[in-house]
Tab-separated table of C-alpha atoms in Angstrom:
chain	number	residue	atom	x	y	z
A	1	UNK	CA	139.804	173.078	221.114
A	2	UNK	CA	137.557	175.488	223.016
A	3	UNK	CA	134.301	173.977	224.009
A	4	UNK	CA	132.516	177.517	224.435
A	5	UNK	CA	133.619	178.177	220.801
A	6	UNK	CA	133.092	174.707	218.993
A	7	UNK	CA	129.848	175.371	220.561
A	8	UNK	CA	129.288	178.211	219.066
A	9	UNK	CA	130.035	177.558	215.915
A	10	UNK	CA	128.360	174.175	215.928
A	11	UNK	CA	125.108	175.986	216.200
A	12	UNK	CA	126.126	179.069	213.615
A	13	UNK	CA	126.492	176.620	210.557
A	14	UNK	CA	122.695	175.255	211.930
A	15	UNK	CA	122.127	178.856	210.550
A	16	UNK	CA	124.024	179.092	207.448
A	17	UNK	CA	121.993	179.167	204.134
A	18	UNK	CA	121.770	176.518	201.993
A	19	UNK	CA	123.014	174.087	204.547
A	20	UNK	CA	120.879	171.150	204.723
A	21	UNK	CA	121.258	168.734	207.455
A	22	UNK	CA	122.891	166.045	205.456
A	23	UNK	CA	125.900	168.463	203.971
A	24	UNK	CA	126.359	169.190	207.219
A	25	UNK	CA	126.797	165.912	208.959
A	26	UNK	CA	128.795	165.522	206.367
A	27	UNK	CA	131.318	167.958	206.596
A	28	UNK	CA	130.864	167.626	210.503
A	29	UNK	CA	132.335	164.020	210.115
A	30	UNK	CA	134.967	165.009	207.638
A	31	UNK	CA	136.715	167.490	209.631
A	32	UNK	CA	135.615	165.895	213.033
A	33	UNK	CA	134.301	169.436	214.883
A	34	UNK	CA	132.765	172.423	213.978
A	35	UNK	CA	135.579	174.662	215.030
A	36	UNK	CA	137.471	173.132	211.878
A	37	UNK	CA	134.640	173.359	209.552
A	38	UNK	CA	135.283	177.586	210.412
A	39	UNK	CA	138.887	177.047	209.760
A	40	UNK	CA	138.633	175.404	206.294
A	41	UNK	CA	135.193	178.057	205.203
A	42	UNK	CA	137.544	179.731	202.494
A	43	UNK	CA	138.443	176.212	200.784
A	44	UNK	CA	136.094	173.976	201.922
A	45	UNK	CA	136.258	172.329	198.459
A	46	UNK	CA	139.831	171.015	199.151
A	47	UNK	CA	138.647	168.898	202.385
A	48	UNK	CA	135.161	168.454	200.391
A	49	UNK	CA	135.153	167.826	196.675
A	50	UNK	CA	131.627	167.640	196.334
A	51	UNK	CA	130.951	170.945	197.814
A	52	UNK	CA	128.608	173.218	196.288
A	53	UNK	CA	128.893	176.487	194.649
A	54	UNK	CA	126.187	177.186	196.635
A	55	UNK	CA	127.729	176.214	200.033
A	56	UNK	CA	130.972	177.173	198.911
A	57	UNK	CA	129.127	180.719	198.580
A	58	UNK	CA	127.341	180.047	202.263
A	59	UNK	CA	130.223	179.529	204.227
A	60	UNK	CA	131.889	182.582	202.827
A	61	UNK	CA	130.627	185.204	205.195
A	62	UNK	CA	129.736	183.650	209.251
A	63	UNK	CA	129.215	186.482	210.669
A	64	UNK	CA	125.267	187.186	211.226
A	65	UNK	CA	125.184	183.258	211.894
A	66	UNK	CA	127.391	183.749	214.838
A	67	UNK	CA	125.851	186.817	215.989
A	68	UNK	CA	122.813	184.715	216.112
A	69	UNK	CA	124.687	182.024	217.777
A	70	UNK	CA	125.884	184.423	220.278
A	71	UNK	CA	122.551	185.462	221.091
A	72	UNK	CA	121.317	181.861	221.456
A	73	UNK	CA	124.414	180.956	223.979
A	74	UNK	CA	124.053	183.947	226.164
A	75	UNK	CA	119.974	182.735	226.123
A	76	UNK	CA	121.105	179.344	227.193
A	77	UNK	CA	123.251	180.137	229.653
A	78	UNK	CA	120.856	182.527	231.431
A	79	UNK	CA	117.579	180.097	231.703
A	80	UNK	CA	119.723	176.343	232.207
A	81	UNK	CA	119.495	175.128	228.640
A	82	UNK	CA	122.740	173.062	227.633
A	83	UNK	CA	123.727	172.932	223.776
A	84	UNK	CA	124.928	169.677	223.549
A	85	UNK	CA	127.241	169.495	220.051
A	86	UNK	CA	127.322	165.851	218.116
A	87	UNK	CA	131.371	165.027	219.403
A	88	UNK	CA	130.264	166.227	222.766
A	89	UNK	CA	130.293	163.608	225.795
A	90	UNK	CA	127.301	163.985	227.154
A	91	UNK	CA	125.329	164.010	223.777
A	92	UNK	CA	122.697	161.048	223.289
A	93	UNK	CA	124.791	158.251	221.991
A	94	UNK	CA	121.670	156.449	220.701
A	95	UNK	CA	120.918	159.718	218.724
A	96	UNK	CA	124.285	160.140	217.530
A	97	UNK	CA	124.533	157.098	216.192
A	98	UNK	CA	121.335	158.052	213.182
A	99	UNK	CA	122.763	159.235	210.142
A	100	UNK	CA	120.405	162.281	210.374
A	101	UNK	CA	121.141	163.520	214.374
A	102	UNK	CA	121.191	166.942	214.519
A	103	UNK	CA	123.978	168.985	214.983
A	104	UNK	CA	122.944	170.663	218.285
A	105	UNK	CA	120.373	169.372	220.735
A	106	UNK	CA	119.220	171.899	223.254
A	107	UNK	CA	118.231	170.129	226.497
A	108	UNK	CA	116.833	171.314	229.630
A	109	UNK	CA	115.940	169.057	232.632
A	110	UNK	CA	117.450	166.526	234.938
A	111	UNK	CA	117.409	163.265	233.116
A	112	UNK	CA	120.287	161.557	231.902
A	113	UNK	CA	119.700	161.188	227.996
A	114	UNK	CA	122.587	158.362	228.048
A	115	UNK	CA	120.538	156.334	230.771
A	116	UNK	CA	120.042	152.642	230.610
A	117	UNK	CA	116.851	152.286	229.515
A	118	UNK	CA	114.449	154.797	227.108
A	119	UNK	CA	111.265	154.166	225.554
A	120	UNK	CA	109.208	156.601	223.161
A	121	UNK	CA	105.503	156.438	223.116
A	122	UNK	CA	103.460	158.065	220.240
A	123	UNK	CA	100.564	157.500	218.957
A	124	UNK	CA	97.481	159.336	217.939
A	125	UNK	CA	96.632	163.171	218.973
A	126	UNK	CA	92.324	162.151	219.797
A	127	UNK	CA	93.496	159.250	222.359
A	128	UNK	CA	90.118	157.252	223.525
A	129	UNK	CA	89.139	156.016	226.755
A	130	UNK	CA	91.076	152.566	225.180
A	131	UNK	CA	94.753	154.172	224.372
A	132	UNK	CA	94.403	156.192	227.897
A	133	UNK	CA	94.091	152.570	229.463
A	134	UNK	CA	96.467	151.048	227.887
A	135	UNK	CA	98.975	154.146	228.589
A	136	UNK	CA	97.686	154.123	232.252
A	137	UNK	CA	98.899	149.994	232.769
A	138	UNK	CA	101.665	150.362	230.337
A	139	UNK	CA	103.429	152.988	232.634
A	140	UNK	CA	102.447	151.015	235.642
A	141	UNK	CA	103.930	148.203	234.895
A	142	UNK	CA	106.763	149.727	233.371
A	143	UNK	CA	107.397	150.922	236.789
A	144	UNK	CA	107.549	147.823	238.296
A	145	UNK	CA	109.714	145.857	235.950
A	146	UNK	CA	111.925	148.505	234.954
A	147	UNK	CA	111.440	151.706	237.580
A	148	UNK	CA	114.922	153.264	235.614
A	149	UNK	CA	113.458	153.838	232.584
A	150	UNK	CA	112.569	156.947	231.268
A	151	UNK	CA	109.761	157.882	228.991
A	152	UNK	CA	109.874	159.667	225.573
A	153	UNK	CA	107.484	161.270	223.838
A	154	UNK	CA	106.528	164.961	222.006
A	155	UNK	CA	104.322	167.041	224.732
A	156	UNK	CA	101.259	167.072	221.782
A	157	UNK	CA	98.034	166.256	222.660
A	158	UNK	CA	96.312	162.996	222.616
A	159	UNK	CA	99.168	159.657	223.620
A	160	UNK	CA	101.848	162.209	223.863
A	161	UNK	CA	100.726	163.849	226.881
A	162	UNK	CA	99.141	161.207	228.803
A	163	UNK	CA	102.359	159.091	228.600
A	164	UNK	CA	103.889	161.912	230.202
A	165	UNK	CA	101.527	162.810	232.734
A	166	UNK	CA	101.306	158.778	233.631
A	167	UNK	CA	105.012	158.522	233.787
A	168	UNK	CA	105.333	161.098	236.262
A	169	UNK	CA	102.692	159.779	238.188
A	170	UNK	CA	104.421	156.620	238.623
A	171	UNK	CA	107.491	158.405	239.558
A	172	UNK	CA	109.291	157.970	236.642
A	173	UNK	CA	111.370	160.736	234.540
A	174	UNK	CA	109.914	161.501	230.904
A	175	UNK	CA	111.239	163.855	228.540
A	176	UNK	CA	109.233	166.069	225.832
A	177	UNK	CA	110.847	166.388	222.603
A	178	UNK	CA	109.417	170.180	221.146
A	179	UNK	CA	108.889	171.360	217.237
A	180	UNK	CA	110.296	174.407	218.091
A	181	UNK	CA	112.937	176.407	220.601
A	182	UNK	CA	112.623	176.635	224.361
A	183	UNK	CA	111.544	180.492	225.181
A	184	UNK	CA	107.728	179.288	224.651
A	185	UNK	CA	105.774	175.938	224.976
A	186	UNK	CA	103.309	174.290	222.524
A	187	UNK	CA	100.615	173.648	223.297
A	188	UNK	CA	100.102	175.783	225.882
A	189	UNK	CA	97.605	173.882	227.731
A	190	UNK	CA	100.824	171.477	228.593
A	191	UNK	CA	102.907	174.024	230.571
A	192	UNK	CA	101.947	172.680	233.970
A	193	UNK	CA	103.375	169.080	232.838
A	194	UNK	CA	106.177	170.606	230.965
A	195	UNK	CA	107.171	172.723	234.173
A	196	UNK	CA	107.004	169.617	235.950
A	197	UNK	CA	108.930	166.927	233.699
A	198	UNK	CA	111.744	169.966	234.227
A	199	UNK	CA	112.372	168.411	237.601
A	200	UNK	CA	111.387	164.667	236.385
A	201	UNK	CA	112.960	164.402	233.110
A	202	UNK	CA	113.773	167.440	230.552
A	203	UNK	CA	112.661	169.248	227.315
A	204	UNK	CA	114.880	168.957	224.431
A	205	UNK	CA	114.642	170.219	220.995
A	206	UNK	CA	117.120	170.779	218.095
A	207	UNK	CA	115.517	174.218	216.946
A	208	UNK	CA	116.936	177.549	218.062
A	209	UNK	CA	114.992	180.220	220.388
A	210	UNK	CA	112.394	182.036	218.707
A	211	UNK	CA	111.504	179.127	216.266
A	212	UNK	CA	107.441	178.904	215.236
A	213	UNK	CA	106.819	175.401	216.082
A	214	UNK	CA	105.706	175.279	212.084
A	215	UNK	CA	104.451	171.694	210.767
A	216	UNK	CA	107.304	170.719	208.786
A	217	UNK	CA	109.270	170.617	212.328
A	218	UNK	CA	107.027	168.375	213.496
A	219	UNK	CA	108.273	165.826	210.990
A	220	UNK	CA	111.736	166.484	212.087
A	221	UNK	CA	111.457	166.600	215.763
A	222	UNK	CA	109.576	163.246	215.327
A	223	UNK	CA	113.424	161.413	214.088
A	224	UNK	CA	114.747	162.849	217.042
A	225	UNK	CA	111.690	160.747	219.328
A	226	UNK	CA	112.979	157.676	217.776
A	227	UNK	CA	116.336	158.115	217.791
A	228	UNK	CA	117.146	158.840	221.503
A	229	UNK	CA	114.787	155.124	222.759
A	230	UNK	CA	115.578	151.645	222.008
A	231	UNK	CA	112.474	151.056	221.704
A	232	UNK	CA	109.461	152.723	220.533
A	233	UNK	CA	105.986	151.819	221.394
A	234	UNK	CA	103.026	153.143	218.855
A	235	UNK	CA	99.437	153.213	220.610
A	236	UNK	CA	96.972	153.991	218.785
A	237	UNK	CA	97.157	155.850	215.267
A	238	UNK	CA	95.354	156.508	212.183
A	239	UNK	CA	96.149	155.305	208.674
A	240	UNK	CA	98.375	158.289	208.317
A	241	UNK	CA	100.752	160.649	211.012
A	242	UNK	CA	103.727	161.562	212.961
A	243	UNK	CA	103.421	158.462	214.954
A	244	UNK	CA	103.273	156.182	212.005
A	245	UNK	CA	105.916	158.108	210.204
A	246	UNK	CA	108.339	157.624	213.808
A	247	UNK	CA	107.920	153.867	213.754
A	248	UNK	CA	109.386	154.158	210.271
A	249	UNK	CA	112.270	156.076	211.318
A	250	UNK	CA	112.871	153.776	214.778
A	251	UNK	CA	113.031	150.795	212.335
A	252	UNK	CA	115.504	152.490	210.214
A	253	UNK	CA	117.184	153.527	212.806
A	254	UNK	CA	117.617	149.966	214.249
A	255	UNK	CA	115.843	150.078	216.724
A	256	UNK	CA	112.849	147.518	217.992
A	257	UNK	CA	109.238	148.590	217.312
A	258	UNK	CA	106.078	147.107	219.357
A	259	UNK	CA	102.006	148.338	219.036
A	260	UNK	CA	99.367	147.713	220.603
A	261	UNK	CA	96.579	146.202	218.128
A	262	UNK	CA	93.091	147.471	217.991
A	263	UNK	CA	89.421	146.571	216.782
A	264	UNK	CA	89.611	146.558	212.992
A	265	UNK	CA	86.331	148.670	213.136
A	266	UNK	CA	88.232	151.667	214.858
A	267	UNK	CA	89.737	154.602	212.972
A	268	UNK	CA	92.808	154.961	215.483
A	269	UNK	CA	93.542	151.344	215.495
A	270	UNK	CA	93.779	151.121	211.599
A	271	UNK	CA	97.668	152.048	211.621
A	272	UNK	CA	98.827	150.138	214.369
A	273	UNK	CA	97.059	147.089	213.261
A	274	UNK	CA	98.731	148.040	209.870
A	275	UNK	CA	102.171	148.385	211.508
A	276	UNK	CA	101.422	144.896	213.035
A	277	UNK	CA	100.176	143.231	209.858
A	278	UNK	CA	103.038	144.766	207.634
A	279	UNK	CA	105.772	143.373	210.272
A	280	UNK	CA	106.807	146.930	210.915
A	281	UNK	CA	106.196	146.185	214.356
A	282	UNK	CA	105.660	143.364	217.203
A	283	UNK	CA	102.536	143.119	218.189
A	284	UNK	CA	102.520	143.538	222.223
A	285	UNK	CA	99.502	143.404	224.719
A	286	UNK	CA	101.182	144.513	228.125
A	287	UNK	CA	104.832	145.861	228.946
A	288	UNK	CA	105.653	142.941	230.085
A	289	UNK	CA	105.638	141.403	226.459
A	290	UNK	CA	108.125	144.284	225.448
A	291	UNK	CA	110.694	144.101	228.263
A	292	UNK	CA	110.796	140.442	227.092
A	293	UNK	CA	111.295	140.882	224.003
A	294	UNK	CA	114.393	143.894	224.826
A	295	UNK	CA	115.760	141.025	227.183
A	296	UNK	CA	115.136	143.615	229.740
A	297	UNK	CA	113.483	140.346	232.349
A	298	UNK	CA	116.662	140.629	234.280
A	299	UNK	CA	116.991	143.838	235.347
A	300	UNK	CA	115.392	143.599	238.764
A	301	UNK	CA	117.136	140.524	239.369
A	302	UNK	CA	120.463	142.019	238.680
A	303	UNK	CA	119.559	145.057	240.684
A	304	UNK	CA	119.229	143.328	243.528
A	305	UNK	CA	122.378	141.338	242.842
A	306	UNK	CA	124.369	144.492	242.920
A	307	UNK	CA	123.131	145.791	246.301
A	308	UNK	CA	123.730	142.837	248.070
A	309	UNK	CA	127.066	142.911	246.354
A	310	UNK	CA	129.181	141.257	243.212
A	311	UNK	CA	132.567	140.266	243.302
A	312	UNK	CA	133.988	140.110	240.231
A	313	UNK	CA	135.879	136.948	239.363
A	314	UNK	CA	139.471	137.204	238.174
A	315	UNK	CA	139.012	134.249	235.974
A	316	UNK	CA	135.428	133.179	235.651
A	317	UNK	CA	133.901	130.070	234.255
A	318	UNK	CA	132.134	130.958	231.471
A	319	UNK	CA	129.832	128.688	229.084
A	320	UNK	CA	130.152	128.224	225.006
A	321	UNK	CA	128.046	131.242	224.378
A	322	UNK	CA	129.865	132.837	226.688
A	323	UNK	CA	132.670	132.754	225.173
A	324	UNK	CA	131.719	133.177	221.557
A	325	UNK	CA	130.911	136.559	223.166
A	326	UNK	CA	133.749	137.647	225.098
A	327	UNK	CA	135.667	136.798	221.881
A	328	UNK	CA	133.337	139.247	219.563
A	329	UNK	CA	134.419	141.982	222.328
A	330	UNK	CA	137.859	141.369	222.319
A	331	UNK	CA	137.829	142.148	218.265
A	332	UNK	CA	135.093	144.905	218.554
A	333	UNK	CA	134.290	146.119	221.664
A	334	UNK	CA	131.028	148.710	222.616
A	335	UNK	CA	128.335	146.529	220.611
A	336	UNK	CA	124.438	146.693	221.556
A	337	UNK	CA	122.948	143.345	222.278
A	338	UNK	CA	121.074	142.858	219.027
A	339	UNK	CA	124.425	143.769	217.020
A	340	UNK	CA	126.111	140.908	219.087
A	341	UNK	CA	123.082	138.125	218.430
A	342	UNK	CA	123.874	139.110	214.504
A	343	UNK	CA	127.658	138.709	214.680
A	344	UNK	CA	127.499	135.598	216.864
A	345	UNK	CA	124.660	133.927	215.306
A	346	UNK	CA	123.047	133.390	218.865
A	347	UNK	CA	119.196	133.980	219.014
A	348	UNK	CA	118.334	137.094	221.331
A	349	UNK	CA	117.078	135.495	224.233
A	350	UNK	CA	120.356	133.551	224.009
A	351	UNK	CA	122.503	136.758	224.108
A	352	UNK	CA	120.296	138.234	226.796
A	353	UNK	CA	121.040	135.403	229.479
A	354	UNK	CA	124.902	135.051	228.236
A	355	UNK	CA	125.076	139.276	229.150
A	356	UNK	CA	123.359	139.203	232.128
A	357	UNK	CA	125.840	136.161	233.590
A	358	UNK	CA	128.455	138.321	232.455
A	359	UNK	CA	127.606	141.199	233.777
A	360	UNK	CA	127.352	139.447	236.848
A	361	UNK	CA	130.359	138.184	236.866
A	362	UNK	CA	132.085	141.266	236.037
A	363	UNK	CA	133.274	140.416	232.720
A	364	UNK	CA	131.632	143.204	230.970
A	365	UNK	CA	129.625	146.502	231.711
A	366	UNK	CA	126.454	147.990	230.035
A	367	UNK	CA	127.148	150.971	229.123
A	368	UNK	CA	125.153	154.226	227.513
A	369	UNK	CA	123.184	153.524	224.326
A	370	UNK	CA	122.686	149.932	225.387
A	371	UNK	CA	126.374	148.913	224.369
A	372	UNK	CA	127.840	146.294	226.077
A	373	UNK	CA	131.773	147.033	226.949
A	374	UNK	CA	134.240	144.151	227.731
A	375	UNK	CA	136.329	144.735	231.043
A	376	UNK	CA	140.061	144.256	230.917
């Protein structure tokens, strides 16, 4: 299969009328690439019995959605954007695995969206003088107990940007995920930042050049915030909004949710303290409480292992949990840490000392996404 041209017809049927995102991780999964999506257009019905008339009708005529394609690849390849296509390798795993990832992610920048550890931060667009705090420490510390992590968040205004702005000032890599395509920047006021998480981190949106960044793509650029962390962190928000509707979509997705609470008198405290109260989220008052809770303590310590050098142990000794684990791999192997507390029945703190011994010893490898992969 031609990359160039599963490419580029990955991102014509993002153009194709009446082709929602559903039907068309749906046919994407099917057929298992876009190129034979094109292949089977005249009777897609036969590989898809629940096809529409109307996509039937859709996929009968490409050709103005891969003249716009066309356009949008020679764009891309002219100002260092990368279309990354669901089945390709370098395409979020942590995104690919929501049942809603978008078929195409454009990405500019120079962070790895596969790395070890990603957070997303949202919260409320009128950030006080208490979210900018918190922000301020949480990125700090961040820094010190986990300096490889990289930041998420959506370039708006408010706990959006000053997440960014703090992350790069602590030297970390944060990437902005944009409501629209990449030839312009909203809002404007953020292009200095933006310009600069280009060389610290990366852009990334799932909407094609010359796209308004409209309000319903703010709802749908806010899945994609969730879906490329393992965590996402909610400070400060009103009863109602993007960051709110995030947190729902993280916790769908999976994936852990933590806010900071806030005095009940406060408007932009109401819907953390909500998310808190409603057990949507854990309730966290310094990053230290969330790398806990991610089992994330051991990082430094494992770090500094690894520089002063591991060997790995043909046949190591390994303890009851241990075991339990290494035998879950053996059956299933590439499982995040909370899917292998579930299936083993060990608590998380448990699971997150039994990794990081193993990992030590060479018996498995953390991996992209979080997923922990059992060495031969």
């Amino acid at each position: 299969m031609n990359i160039t041209q599963e490419t580029l017809y990955a991102m014509a049927l993002t153009r194709i009328n009446h082709f929602n995102l559903t039907t068309s991780l749906q046919l994407y999964k099917t057929l298992g690439s876009a190129t034979a999506i094109m292949e089977h257009r005249h009777d897609i019905k036969a590989v898809l019995p629940c096809a529409t008339p109307r996509l039937q009708e859709a996929l009968k005529d490409v050709s103005e959605a891969i003249k716009r394609a066309e356009e949008e690849l020679a764009f891309d390849e002219a100002h260092n954007i990368v279309p990354l296509v669901l089945n390709d390798n370098n395409y979020p795993e942590r995104l690919r695995r929501c049942e809603d990832a978008p078929l195409v992610l454009y990405y500019r920048g120079t962070s790895n969206l596969n790395d070890r550890h990603i957070i997303s931060v949202v919260g409320t667009r009128h950030c006080t003088i208490y979210g900018q705090d918190i922000i301020q420490r949480f990125c700090a510390d961040i820094k010190r107990l986990c300096p490889d992590a990289i930041i998420v968040s959506g370039l708006a205004y408010g706990v959006d940007i000053c997440a960014h702005r703090n992350t790069l000032k602590n030297g970390m890599d944060t990437v902005g995920v944009l409501a629209h395509g990449l030839d312009y920047l909203y809002p404007t006021a953020h292009r200095d930042t933006a310009t600069e998480m280009l060389r610290q981190g990366g852009l990334a949106t799932e909407f094609m050049t010359g796209t308004n960044a409209d309000k319903m793509n703010f709802v749908r650029r806010n899945r994609i915030v969730a879906g490329l962390a393992d965590a996402t962190v909610v400070i400060e928000s009103a009863e109602k909004g993007g960051s709110l509707i995030t947190a729902n979509l993280a916790q769908d997705y999976g994936r852990d949710v933590f806010a900071y609470p806030g005095s009940i008198d406060l408007p932009y405290c109401k819907g953390t303290n909500k998310l808190i109260r409603e057990n949507k989220a854990m309730l966290i008052t310094s990053a230290e409480d969330m790398i806990h809770d991610l089992g994330w303590d051991n990082d430094k310590e494992l770090v500094k292992a690894k520089e002063n050098g591991i060997e790995r142990q043909l046949f190591p000794e390994l303890n009851e949990n241990e075991k339990k684990i290494v035998e879950l791999l053996q059956k299933n192997n590439d499982l995040q840490m909370n899917t292998i507390s579930m299936l083993t029945g060990l608590p998380i703190p448990a699971t997150s000392s039994a990794l990081f011994n193993m990992e030590m010893l060479g018996v498995v490898k953390l991996m992209a996404g979080g997923m922990y992969h059992l060495l031969g």
